[in-house]
Coordinates of C-alpha atoms and ligand atoms in Angstrom, one line a residue:
X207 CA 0.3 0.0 -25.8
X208 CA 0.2 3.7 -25.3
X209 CA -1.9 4.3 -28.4
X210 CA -4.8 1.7 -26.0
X211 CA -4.2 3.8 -23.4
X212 CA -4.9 6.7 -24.7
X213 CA -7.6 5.5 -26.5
X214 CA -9.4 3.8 -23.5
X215 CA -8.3 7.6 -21.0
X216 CA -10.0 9.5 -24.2
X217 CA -13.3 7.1 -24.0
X218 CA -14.0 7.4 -20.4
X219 CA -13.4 11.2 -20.4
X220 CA -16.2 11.2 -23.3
X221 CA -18.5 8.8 -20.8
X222 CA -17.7 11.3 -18.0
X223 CA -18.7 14.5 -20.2
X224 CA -21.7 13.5 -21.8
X225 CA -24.5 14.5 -20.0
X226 CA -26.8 11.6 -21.5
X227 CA -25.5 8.7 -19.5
X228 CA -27.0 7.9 -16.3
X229 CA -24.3 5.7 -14.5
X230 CA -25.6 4.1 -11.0
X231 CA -23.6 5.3 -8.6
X232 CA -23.7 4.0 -5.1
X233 CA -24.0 6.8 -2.0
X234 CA -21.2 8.1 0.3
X235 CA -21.5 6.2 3.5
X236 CA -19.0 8.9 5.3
X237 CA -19.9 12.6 6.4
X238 CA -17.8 14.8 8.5
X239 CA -19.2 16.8 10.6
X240 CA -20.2 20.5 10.1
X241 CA -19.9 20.0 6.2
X242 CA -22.0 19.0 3.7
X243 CA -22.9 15.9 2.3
X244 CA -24.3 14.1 -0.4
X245 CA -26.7 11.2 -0.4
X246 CA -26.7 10.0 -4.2
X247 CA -29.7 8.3 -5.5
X248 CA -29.7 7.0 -9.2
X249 CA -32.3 5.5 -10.7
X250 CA -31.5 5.3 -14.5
X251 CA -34.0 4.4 -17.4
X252 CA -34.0 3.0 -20.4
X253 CA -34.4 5.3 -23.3
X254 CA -37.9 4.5 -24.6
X255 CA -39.0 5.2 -21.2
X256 CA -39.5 8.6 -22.3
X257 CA -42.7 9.7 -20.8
X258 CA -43.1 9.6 -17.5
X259 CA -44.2 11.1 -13.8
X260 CA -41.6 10.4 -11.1
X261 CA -41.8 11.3 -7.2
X262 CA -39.4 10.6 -4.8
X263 CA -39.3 10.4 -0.7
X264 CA -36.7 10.2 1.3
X265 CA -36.4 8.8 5.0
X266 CA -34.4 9.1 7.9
X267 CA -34.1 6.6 11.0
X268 CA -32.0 7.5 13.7
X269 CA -30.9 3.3 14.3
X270 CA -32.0 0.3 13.6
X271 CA -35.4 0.2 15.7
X272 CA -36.5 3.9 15.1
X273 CA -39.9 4.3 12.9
X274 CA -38.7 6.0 9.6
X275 CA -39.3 9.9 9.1
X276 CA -40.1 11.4 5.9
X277 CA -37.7 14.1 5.5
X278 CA -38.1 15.3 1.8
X279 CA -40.3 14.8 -1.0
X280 CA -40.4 15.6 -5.2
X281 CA -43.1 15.2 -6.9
X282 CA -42.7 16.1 -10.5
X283 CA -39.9 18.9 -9.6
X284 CA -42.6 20.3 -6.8
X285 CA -39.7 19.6 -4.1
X286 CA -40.5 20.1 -0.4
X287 CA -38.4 19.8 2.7
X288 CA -40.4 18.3 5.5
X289 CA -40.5 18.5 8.9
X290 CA -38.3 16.8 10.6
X291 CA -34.3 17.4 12.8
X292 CA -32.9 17.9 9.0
X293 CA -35.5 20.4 8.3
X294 CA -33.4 23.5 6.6
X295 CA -30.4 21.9 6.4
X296 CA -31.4 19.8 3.1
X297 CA -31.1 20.7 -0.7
X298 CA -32.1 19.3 -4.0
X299 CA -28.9 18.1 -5.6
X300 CA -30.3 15.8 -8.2
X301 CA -31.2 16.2 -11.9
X302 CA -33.7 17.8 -14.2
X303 CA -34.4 14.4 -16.0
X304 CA -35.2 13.0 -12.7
X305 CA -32.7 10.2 -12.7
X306 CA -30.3 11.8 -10.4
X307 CA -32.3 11.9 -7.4
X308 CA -29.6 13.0 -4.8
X309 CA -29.7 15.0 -1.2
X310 CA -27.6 17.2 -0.2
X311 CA -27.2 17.8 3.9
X312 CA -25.5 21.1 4.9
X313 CA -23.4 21.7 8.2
X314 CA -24.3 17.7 8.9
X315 CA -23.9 17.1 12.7
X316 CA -23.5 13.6 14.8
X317 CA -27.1 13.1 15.0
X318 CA -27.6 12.8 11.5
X319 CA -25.9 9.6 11.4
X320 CA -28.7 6.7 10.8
X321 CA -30.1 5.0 7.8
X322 CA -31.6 6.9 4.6
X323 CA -33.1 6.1 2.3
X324 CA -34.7 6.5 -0.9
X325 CA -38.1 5.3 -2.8
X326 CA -38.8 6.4 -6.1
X327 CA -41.8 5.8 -8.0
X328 CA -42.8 5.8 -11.5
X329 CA -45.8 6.1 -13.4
X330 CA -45.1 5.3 -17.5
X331 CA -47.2 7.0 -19.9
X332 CA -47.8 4.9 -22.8
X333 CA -51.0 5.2 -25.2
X334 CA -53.4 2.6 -23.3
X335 CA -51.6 1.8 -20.1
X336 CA -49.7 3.4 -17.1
X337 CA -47.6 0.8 -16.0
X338 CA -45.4 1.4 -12.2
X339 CA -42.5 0.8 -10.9
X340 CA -40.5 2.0 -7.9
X341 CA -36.8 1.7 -6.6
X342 CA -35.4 2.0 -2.9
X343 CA -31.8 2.2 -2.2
X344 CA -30.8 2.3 1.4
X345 CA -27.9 4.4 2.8
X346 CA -26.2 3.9 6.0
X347 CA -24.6 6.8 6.6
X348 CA -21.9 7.8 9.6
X349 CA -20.8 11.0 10.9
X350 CA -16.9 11.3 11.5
X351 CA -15.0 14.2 12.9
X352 CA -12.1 14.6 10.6
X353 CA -11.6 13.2 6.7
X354 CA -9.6 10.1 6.9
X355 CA -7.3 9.8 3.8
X356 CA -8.8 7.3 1.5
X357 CA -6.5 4.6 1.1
X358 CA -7.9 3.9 -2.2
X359 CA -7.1 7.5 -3.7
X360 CA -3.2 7.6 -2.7
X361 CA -3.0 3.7 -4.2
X362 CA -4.2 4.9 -7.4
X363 CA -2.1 7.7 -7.4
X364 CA 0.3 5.8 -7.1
X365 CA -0.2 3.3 -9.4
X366 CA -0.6 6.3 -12.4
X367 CA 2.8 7.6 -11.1
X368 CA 4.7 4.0 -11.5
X369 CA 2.7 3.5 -14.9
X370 CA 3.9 6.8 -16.2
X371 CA 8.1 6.2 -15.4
X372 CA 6.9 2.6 -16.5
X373 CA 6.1 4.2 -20.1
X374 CA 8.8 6.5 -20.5
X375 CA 10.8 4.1 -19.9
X376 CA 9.6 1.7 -21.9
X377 CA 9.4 4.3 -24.9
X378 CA 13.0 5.1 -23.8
X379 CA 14.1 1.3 -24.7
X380 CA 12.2 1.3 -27.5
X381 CA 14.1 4.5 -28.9
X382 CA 17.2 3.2 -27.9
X383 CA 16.7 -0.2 -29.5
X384 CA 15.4 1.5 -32.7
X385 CA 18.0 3.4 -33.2
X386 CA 20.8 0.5 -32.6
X387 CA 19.0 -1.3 -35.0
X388 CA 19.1 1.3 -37.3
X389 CA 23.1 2.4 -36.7
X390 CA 23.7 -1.3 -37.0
X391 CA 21.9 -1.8 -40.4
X392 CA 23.6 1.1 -41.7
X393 CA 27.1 -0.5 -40.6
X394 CA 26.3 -4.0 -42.2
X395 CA 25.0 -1.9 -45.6
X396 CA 28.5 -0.3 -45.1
X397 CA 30.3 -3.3 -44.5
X398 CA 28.8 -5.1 -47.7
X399 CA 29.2 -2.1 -49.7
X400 CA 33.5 -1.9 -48.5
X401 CA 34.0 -5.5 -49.1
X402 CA 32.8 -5.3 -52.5
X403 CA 34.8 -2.6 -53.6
X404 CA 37.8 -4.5 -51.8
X405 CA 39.0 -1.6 -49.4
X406 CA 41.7 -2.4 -47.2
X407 CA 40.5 -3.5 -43.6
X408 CA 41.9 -0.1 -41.9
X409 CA 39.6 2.3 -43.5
X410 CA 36.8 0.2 -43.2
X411 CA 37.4 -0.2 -39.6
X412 CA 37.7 4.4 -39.7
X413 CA 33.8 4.3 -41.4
X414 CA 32.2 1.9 -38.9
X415 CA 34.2 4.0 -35.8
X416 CA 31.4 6.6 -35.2
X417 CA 28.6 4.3 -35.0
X418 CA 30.1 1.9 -32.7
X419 CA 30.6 2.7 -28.9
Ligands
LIG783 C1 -33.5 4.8 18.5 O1 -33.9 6.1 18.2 C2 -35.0 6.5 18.9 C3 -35.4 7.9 18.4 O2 -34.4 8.7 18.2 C4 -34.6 6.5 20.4 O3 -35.8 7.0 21.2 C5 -34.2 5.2 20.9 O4 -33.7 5.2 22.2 C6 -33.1 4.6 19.9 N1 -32.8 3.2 20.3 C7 -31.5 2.8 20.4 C8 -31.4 1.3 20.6 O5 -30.5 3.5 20.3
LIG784 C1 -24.9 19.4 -6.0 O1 -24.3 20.2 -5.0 C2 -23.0 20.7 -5.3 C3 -22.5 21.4 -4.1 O2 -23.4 22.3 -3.6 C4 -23.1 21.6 -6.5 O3 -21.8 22.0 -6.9 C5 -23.7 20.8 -7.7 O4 -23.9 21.6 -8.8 C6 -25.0 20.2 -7.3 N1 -25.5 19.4 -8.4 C7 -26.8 19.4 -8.8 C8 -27.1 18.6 -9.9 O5 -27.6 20.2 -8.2
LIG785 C1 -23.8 24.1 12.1 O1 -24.5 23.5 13.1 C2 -24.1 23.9 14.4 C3 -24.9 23.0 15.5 O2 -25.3 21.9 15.0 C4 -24.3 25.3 14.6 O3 -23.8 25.7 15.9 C5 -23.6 26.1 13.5 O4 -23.9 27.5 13.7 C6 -24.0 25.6 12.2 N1 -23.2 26.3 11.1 C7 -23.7 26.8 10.1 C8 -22.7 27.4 9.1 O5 -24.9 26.8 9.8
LIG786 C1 -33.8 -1.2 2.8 O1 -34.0 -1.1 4.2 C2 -35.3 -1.6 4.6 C3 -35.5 -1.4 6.1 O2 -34.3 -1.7 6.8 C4 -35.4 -3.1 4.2 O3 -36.7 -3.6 4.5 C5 -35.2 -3.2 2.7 O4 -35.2 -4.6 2.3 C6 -33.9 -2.6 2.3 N1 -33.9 -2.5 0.8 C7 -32.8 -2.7 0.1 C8 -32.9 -2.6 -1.4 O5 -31.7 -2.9 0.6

């Protein structure tokens, strides 16, 4: 059991590390104010999809019935930061590969709460044709004052902490029962071995004493 797990921690550390996997990740909804924040936008491909010319725009409305404003732009790693309120307060925080195609917002304030979002195109470049495609993901994003502790986080904490006594204890057992097993063998081997060379029952009892509480 604690070979698996192991095992399956070693595995996702390896995931985690590599730098070839592309895991779609869904945004941070959250911000707090006067920090910074990070819109995530992941568009993964598939590995033949080698060649290719990929631009992506982002957009800001302020609520539901606003008109969208284009707030940033990169098109084929020419990035530009468009006029608009987040103008100077927004950085490239995506990848070189151009399937991490995050924002970051600096000293984010209340008016930056509103929907976001992103539209990525791509142009394929195989021998005869170009084919197209294009992604959005929408982000509705809110501004709070404070961070709120995630509930989630101290659960899982948690968890790890009661899985951890959980093993030692279980390992604990294990030991324990092993080595009564073992102690008992030894006295029954003992036992055999007495009665066969007909000892008298008070010495035999002496031999067994230190194995048995
Ligand atoms: C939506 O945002 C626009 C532009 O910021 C503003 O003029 C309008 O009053 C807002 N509408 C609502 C319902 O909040
Ligand atoms: C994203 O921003 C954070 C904080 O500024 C930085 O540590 C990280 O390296 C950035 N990642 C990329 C891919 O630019
Ligand atoms: C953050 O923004 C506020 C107003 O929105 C401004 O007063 C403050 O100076 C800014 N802080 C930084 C570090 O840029
Ligand atoms: C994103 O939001 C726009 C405008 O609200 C909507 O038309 C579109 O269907 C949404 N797309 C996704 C993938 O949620």
């Amino acid at each position: 059991m604690l070979n698996h797990l192991l095992t399956i921690t070693c595995m996702l550390c390896l995931v985690r590390l590599s730098h070839e996997v592309c895991v779609d990740v869904p945004s941070e909804t959250e911000a707090v104010l006067g920090q910074s924040m990070r819109l995530t936008c992941i568009d993964c491909m598939k590995r033949e999809e080698v060649k290719v010319r990929t631009s992506v725009d982002w957009y800001y409305r302020p609520n539901e019935t606003s008109s969208r404003i284009p707030i940033y732009k990169n098109q084929d790693g020419k990035r530009e930061s468009l006029d608009s309120p987040l103008k100077g307060r927004l950085l490239w925080n995506g990848s070189h590969d151009m399937q991490d195609l995050s924002l970051r917002i600096q000293n984010v304030s209340f008016t930056d709460s509103g929907f976001y979002q992103c539209r990525v195109y791509r142009e394929f470049q195989f021998d005869y044709f170009t084919p197209t495609a294009s992604t959005i993901k929408n982000i509705s994003l809110t501004v709070i004052e404070k961070a709120s502790e995630d509930p989630t986080a101290i659960y899982s904490e948690i968890m790890m902490y009661v899985l951890l006594v959980f093993l030692t204890f279980w390992l604990l057992v294990e030991m324990v029962y092993c080595y009564r097993k073992i102690s008992k063998s030894d006295e029954q081997a003992q036992d055999t071995a007495t009665n066969y060379l007909a000892i008298p029952s008070e010495q035999k009892d002496s031999t067994a004493a230190p194995v048995t509480e």
